[in-house]
Coordinates of C-alpha atoms in Angstrom, one line a residue:
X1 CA 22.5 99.2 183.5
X2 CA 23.7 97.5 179.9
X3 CA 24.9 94.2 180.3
X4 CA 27.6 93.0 178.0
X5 CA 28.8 89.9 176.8
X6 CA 28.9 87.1 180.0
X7 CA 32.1 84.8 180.3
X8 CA 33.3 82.0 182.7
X9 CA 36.1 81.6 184.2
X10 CA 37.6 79.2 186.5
X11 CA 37.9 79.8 190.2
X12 CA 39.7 77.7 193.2
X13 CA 37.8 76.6 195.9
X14 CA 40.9 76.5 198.4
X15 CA 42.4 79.7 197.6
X16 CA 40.8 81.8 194.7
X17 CA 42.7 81.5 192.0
X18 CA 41.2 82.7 188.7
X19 CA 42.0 81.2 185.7
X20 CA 40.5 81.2 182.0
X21 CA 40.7 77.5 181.9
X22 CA 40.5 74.2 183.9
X23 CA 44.1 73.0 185.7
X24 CA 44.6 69.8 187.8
X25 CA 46.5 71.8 190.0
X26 CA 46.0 75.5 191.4
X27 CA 49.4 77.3 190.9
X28 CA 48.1 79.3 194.3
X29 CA 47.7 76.6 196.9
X30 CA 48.8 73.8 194.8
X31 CA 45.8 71.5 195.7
X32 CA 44.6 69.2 193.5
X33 CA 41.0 69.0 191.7
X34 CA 39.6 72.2 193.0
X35 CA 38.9 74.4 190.2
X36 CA 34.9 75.4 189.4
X37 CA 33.7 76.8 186.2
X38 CA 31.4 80.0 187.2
X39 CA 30.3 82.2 184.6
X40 CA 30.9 86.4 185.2
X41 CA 29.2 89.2 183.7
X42 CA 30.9 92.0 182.8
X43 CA 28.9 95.5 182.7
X44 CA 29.5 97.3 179.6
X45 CA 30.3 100.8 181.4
X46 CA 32.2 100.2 184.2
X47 CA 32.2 102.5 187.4
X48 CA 34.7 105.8 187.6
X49 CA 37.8 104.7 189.1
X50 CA 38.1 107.0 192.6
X51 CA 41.4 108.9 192.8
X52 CA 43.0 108.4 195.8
X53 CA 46.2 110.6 197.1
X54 CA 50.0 108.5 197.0
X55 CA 50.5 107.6 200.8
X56 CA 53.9 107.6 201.4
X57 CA 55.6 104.8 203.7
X58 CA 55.7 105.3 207.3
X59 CA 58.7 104.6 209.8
X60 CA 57.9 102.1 212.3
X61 CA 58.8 104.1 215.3
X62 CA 56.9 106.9 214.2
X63 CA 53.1 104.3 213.9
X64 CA 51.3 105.3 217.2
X65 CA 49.3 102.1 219.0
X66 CA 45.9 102.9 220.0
X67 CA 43.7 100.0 222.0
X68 CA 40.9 98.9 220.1
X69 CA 37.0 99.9 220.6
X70 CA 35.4 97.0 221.9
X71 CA 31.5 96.3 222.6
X72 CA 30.9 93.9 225.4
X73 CA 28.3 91.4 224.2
X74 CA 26.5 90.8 227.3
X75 CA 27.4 86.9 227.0
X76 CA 30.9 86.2 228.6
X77 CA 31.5 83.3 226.5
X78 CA 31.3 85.0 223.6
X79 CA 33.0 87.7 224.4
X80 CA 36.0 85.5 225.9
X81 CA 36.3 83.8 222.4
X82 CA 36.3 87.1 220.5
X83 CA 39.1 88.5 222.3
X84 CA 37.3 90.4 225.4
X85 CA 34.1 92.5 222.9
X86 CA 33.3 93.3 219.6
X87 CA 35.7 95.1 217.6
X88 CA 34.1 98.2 216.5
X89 CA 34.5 98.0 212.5
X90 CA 35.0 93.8 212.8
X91 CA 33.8 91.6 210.6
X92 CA 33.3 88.6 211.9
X93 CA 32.4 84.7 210.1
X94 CA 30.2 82.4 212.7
X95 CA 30.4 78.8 211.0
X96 CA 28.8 76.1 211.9
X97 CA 26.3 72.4 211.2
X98 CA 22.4 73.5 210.3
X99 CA 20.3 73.5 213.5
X100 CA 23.7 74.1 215.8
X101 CA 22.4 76.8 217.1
X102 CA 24.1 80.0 215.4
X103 CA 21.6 82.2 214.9
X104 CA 20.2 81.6 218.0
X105 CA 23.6 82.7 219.3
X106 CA 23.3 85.6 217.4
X107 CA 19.8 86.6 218.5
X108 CA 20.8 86.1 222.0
X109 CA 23.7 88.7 221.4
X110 CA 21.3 91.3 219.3
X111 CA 18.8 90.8 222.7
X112 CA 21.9 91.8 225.2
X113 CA 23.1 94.9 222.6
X114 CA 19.5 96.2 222.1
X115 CA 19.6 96.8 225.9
X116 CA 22.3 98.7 225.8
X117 CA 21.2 101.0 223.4
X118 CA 22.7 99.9 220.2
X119 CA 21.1 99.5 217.0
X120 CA 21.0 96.5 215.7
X121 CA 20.3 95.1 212.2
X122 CA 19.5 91.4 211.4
X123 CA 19.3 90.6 207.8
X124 CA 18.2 87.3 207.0
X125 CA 17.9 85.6 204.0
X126 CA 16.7 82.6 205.0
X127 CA 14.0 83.0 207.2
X128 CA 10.8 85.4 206.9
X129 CA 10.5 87.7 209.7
X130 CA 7.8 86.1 211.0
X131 CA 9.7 82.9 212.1
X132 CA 12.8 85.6 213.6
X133 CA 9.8 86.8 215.6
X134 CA 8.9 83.1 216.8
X135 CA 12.7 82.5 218.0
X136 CA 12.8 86.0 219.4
X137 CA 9.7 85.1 221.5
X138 CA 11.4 81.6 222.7
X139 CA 14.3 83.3 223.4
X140 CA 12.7 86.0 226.0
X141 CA 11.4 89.9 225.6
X142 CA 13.4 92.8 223.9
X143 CA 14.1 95.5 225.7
X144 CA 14.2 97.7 222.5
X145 CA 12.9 96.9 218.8
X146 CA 15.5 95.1 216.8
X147 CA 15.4 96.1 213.3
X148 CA 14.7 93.3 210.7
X149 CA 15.4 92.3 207.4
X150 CA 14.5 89.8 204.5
X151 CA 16.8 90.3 201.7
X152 CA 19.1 88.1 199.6
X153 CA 20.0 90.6 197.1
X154 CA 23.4 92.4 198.4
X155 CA 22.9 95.7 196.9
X156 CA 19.6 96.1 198.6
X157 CA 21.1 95.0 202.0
X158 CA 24.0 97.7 201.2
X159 CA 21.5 100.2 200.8
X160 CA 19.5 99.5 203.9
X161 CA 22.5 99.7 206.0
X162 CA 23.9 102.9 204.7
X163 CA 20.6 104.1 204.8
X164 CA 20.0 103.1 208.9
X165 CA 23.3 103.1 210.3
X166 CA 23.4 101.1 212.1
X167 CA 26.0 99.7 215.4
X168 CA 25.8 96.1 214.7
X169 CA 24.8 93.9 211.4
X170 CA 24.0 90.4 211.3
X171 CA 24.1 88.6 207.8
X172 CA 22.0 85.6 207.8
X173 CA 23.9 83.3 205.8
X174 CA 26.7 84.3 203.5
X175 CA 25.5 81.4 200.8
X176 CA 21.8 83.0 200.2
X177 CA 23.4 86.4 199.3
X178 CA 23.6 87.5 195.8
X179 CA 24.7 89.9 193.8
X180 CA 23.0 90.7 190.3
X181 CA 26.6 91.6 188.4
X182 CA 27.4 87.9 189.0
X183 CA 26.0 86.1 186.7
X184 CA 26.0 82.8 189.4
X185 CA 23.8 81.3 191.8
X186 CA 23.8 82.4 195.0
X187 CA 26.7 80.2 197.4
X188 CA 28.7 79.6 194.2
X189 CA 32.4 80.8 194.3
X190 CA 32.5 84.1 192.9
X191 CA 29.1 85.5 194.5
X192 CA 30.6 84.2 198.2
X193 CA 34.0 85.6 197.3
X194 CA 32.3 89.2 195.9
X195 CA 29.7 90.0 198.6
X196 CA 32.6 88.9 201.3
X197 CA 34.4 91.8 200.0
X198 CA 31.4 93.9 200.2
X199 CA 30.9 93.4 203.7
X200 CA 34.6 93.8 204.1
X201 CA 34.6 97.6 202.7
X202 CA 31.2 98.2 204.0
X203 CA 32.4 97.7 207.6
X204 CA 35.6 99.3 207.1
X205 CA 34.3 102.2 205.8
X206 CA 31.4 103.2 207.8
X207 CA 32.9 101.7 211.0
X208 CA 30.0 99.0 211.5
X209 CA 30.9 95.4 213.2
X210 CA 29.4 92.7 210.8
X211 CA 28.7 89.1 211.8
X212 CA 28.1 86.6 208.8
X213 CA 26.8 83.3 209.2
X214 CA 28.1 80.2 207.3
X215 CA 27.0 76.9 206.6
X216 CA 29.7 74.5 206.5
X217 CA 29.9 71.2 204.6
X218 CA 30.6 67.6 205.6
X219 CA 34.6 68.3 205.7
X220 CA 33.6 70.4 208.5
X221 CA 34.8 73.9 206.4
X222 CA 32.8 76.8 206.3
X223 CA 31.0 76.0 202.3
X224 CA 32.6 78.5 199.7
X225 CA 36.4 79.3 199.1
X226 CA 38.7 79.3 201.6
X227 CA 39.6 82.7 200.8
X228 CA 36.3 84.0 203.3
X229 CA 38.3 83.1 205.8
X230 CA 41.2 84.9 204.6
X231 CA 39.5 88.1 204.3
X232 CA 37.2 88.2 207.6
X233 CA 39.1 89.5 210.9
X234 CA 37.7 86.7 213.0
X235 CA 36.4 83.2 212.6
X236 CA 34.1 81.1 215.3
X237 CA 33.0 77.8 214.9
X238 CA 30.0 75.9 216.6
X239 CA 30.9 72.7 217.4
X240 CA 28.9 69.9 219.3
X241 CA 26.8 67.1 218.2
X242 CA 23.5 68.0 217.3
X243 CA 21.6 65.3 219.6
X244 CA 23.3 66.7 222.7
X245 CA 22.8 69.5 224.6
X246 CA 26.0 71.5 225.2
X247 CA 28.1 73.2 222.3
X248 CA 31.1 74.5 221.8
X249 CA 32.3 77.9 220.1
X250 CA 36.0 77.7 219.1
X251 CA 37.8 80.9 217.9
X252 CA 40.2 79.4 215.3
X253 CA 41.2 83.0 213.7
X254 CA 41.4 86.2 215.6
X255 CA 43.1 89.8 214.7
X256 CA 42.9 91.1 217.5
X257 CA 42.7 88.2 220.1
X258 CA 44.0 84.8 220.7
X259 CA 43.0 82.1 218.7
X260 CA 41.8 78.3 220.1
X261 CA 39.9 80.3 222.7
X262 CA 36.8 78.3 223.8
X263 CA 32.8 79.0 225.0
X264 CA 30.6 76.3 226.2
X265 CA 26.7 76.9 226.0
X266 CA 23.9 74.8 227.2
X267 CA 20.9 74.6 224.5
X268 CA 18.1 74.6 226.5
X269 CA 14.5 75.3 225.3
X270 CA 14.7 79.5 226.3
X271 CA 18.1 79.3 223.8
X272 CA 21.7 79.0 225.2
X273 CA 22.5 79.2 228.7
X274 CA 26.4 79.8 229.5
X275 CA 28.5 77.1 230.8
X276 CA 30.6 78.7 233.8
X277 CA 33.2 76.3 234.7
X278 CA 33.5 73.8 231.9
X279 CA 35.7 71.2 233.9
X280 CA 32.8 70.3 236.1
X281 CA 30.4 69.8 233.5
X282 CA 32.4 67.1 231.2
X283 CA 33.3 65.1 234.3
X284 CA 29.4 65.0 235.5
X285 CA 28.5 61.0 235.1
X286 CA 32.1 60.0 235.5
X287 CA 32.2 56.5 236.6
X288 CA 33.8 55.5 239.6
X289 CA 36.9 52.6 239.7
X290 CA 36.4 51.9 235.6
X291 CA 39.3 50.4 234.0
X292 CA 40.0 52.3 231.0
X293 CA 38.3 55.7 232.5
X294 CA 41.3 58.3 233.2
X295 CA 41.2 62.2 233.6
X296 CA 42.7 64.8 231.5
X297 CA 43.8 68.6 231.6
X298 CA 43.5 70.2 228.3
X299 CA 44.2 74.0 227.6
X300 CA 41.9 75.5 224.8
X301 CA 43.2 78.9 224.1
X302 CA 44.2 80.0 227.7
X303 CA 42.0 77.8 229.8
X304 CA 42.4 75.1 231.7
X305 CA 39.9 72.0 231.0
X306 CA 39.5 68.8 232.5
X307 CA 38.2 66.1 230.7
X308 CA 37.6 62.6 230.7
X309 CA 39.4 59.9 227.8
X310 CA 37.8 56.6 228.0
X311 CA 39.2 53.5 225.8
X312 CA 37.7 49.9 225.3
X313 CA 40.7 47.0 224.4
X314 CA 39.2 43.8 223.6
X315 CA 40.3 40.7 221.7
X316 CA 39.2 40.8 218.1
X317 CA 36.8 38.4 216.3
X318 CA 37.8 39.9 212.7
X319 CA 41.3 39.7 210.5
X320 CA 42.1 42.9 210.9
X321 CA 41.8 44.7 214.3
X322 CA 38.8 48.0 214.6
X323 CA 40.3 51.1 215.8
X324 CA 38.0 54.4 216.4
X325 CA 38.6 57.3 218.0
X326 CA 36.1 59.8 218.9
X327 CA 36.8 63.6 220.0
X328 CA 41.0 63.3 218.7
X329 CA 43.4 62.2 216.1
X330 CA 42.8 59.1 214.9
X331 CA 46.5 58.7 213.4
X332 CA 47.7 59.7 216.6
X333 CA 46.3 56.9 218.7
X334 CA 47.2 54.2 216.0
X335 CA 50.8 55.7 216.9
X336 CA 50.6 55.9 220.7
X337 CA 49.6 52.0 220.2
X338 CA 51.8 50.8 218.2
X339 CA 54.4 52.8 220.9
X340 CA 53.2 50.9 223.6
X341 CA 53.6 47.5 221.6
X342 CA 56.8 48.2 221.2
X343 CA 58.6 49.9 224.0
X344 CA 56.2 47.8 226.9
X345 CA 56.3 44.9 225.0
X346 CA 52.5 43.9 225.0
X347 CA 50.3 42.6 222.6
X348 CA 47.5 44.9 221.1
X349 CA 47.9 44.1 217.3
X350 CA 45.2 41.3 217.7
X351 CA 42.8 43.8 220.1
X352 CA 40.2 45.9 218.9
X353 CA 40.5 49.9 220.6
X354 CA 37.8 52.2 220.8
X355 CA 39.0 56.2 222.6
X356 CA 36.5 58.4 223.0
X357 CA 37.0 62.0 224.9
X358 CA 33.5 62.2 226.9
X359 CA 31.4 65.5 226.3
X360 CA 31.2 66.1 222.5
X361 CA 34.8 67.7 222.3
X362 CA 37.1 67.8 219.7
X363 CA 41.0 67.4 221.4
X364 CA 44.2 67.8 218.8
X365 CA 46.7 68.8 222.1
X366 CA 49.6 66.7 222.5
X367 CA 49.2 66.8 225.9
X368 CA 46.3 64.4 225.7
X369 CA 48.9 61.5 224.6
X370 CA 49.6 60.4 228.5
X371 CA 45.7 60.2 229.1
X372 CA 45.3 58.1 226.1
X373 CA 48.1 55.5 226.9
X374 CA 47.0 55.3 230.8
X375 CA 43.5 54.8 229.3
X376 CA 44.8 51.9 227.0
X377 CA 46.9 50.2 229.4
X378 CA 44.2 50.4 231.8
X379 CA 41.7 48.9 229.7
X380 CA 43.8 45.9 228.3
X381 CA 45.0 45.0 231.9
X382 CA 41.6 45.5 233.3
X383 CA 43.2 48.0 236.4
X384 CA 41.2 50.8 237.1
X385 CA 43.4 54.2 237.6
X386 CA 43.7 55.4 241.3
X387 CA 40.4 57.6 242.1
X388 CA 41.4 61.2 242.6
X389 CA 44.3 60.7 239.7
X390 CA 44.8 63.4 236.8
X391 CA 47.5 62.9 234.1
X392 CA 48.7 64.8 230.7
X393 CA 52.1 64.3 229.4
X394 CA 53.0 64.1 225.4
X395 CA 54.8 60.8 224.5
X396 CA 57.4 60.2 221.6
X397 CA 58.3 57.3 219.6
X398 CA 61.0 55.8 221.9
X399 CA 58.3 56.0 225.1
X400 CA 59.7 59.8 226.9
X401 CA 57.2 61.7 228.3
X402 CA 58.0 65.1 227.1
X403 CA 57.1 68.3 228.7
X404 CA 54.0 70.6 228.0
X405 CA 53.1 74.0 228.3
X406 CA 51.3 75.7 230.9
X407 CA 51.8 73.2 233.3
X408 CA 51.1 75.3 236.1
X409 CA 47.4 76.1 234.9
X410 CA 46.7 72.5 234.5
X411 CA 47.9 71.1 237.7
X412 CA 46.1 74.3 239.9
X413 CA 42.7 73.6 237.9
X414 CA 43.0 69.7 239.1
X415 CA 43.6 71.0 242.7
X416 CA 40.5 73.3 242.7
X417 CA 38.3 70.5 241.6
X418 CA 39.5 68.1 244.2
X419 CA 42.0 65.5 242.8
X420 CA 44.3 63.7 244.8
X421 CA 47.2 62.7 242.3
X422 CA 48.6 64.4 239.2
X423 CA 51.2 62.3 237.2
X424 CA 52.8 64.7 234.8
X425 CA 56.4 65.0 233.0
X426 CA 59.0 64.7 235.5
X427 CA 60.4 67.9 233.4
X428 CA 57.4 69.8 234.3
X429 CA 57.6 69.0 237.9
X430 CA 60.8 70.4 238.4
X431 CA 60.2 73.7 236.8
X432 CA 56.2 74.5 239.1
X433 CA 56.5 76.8 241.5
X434 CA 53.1 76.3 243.4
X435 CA 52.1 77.3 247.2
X436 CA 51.3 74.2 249.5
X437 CA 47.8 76.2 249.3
X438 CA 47.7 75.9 245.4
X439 CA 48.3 72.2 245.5
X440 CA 45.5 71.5 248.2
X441 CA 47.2 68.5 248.9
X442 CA 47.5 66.8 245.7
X443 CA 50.6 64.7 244.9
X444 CA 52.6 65.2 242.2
X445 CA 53.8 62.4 240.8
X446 CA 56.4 63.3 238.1
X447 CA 57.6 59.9 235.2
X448 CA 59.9 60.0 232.3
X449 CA 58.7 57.4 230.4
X450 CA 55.6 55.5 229.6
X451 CA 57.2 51.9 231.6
X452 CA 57.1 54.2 234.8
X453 CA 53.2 54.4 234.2
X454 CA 52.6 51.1 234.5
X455 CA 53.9 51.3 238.6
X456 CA 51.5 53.8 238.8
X457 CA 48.4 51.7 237.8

């Protein structure tokens, strides 16, 4: 095909945007400094525009709902965080740190479909098949062949799929994919942006549920524009640190689920083993009768989780106090502090504070406020919680402790695992409804504002 004259443009990393020339600002998103020059290549003859029929607009009452087809994946984690299967004609973006573990989340999944009957194609572009082969042999035998492929170039990988077929496509990564037309490297703006959309109509059209892999880059953002993540249906991230052994896949965008929805895997040397009841395993180790060790109920998605928040006060030997914060906001605990300092009158603008959430997770819920202030005042005063004790609670500026959602999840998951206490909003408390057989026994202790928490220490 003749070639013609090759151009760049300018394209947004955050949203997009094209634009002949270089602006400080995008007039799309209206960030700052995110414009990249990538050159395009225009083909001289250009493909025969397909004439499609004028749909009229349709009535609202008139759209008929039909449920969705959905695969079950064999892995109940994964399903849970995509929504309860695989959406038949899906496409899907797994993101994720290299060596996480998402391919060999994937190839666990095309092991578990292959069973079932359903063909399977993994296209990688990083790997030779030969090392697939190795990881397929770690990970245990196949009950049926998976198909393979080693391809970066897009149009071949198009071919090969409308040639096979098949059920379920893997695309191993989005960044080594290319397209010729581009006149980029692979991973750059446009060539992301254009074999995204590829996959888009490729799926759409012939019905075919495609998972892409992405790397992701220090930020902790998938690499690429932002606008892959606007045009997939579902997004999963793999979160956990890469020198432990549990990790955690987080649903942050779902069509046709709810989003926040969390899995928790085990890497182990055979691949990923499930994580059944998460609460139990990020409380294993707990120490008994610490000061600054309390217990928390988190809700990711629509479970309940119980975690532990652990915080270290000590006097400071520097002008300015350390704060860290490991696992949640950092802003928020400088807040919560300063809170404390002010409505319980003590002294922590001359102590260093270090909060931690124990297990590798990430927690943004204002619910977690309660936790972190029982775990400061328990440090700085060196009085270890009651054992058996479970709070959550968000605070405000003038020291309320303000009510949370699903309140009834949270306290029923603390009385399954065995704690004694739950101090929670004294709004919440008033509005549960639970069976003396719910409880188990567990008292409810119910505070308004943060100076009530320090009779219950």
């Amino acid at each position: 095909m003749a070639k013609g004259k090759s151009k760049t443009v300018f394209f947004c990393k955050e949203c997009g945007y094209e634009s002949p020339k270089w602006m400080g600002q995008c007039p799309g998103c209206k960030e700052w400094n995110t414009f990249v020059e990538e050159p395009v290549v225009k083909t001289a003859t250009g493909k025969e525009r397909v004439r499609v029929e004028k749909r009229e607009p349709s009535k609202l009452s008139e759209v008929s709902i039909t449920r969705e087809e959905r695969t079950l994946t064999g892995i109940q984690e994964l399903d849970r965080v995509l929504g309860g299967g695989i959406v038949t004609g899906s496409l899907v973006l797994v993101g994720g740190d290299p060596g996480i573990g998402k391919s060999t989340l994937l190839l666990q999944m095309c092991r578990e479909l292959v069973a079932k009957n359903k063909k399977v194609l993994y296209v990688s572009g990083e790997e030779s098949l030969k090392q697939i082969k190795m990881r397929a042999d770690r990970l245990g035998e196949f009950a049926q062949d998976l198909l393979l492929l080693s391809e970066t170039d897009l149009d071949m990988v198009v071919e090969t799929i409308s040639e096979v077929k098949p059920d379920i496509v893997i695309i191993d990564s989005i960044q080594t994919m290319y397209r010729e037309e581009i006149g980029s490297a692979p991973g750059s703006v446009g060539q992301v942006r254009e074999t995204t959309g590829a996959l888009l109509r490729l799926a759409k059209g012939m019905a075919i549920s495609i998972f892409v892999v992405g790397h992701v880059t220090k930020e902790g953002v998938v690499a690429g524009p932002r606008v892959l993540e606007h045009m997939v249906d579902t997004v999963l991230y793999f979160e956990g640190d890469g020198s432990a052994s549990y990790r955690f896949l987080r649903g942050v965008k779902n069509r046709f689920g709810s989003t926040n929805e969390i899995g928790v895997f085990e890497m182990r040397s055979d691949g990923l083993a499930e994580v059944a009841n998460p609460s139990e395993y990020m409380l294993q180790g707990k120490p008994e009768h610490e000061a600054g060790s309390v217990v928390a109920c988190s809700i990711e998605g629509t479970r309940p989780i119980l975690i532990e928040v652990q915080a270290l006060v000590c006097q400071t030997n520097f002008n300015m106090p350390r704060r860290t914060a490991a696992g949640t906001d950092y802003n928020r605990v400088n807040l919560l502090m300063a809170v404390i300092e002010k409505r319980l009158g003590l002294r922590l603008g001359d102590c260093d504070a270090y909060i931690n959430v124990a297990g590798g997770m990430r927690i943004h819920e204002p619910a977690l406020d309660l936790a972190i202030v029982a775990a400061l005042l328990s440090s700085y005063r060196n009085q270890a919680l009651e054992e058996g004790s479970i709070c959550f609670g968000e605070v405000g500026l003038v020291g309320e402790v303000r009510a949370v959602n699903m309140a009834e999840q949270r306290v029923t998951e603390a009385a399954k695992l065995g704690f004694r206490k739950c101090i929670l909003p004294q709004v919440n408390k008033k509005q549960l409804n639970l069976s003396p057989e719910a409880l188990n026994g567990m008292e409810l202790v119910g505070i308004d504002t943060i100076y009530e928490l320090l009779g219950v220490l």
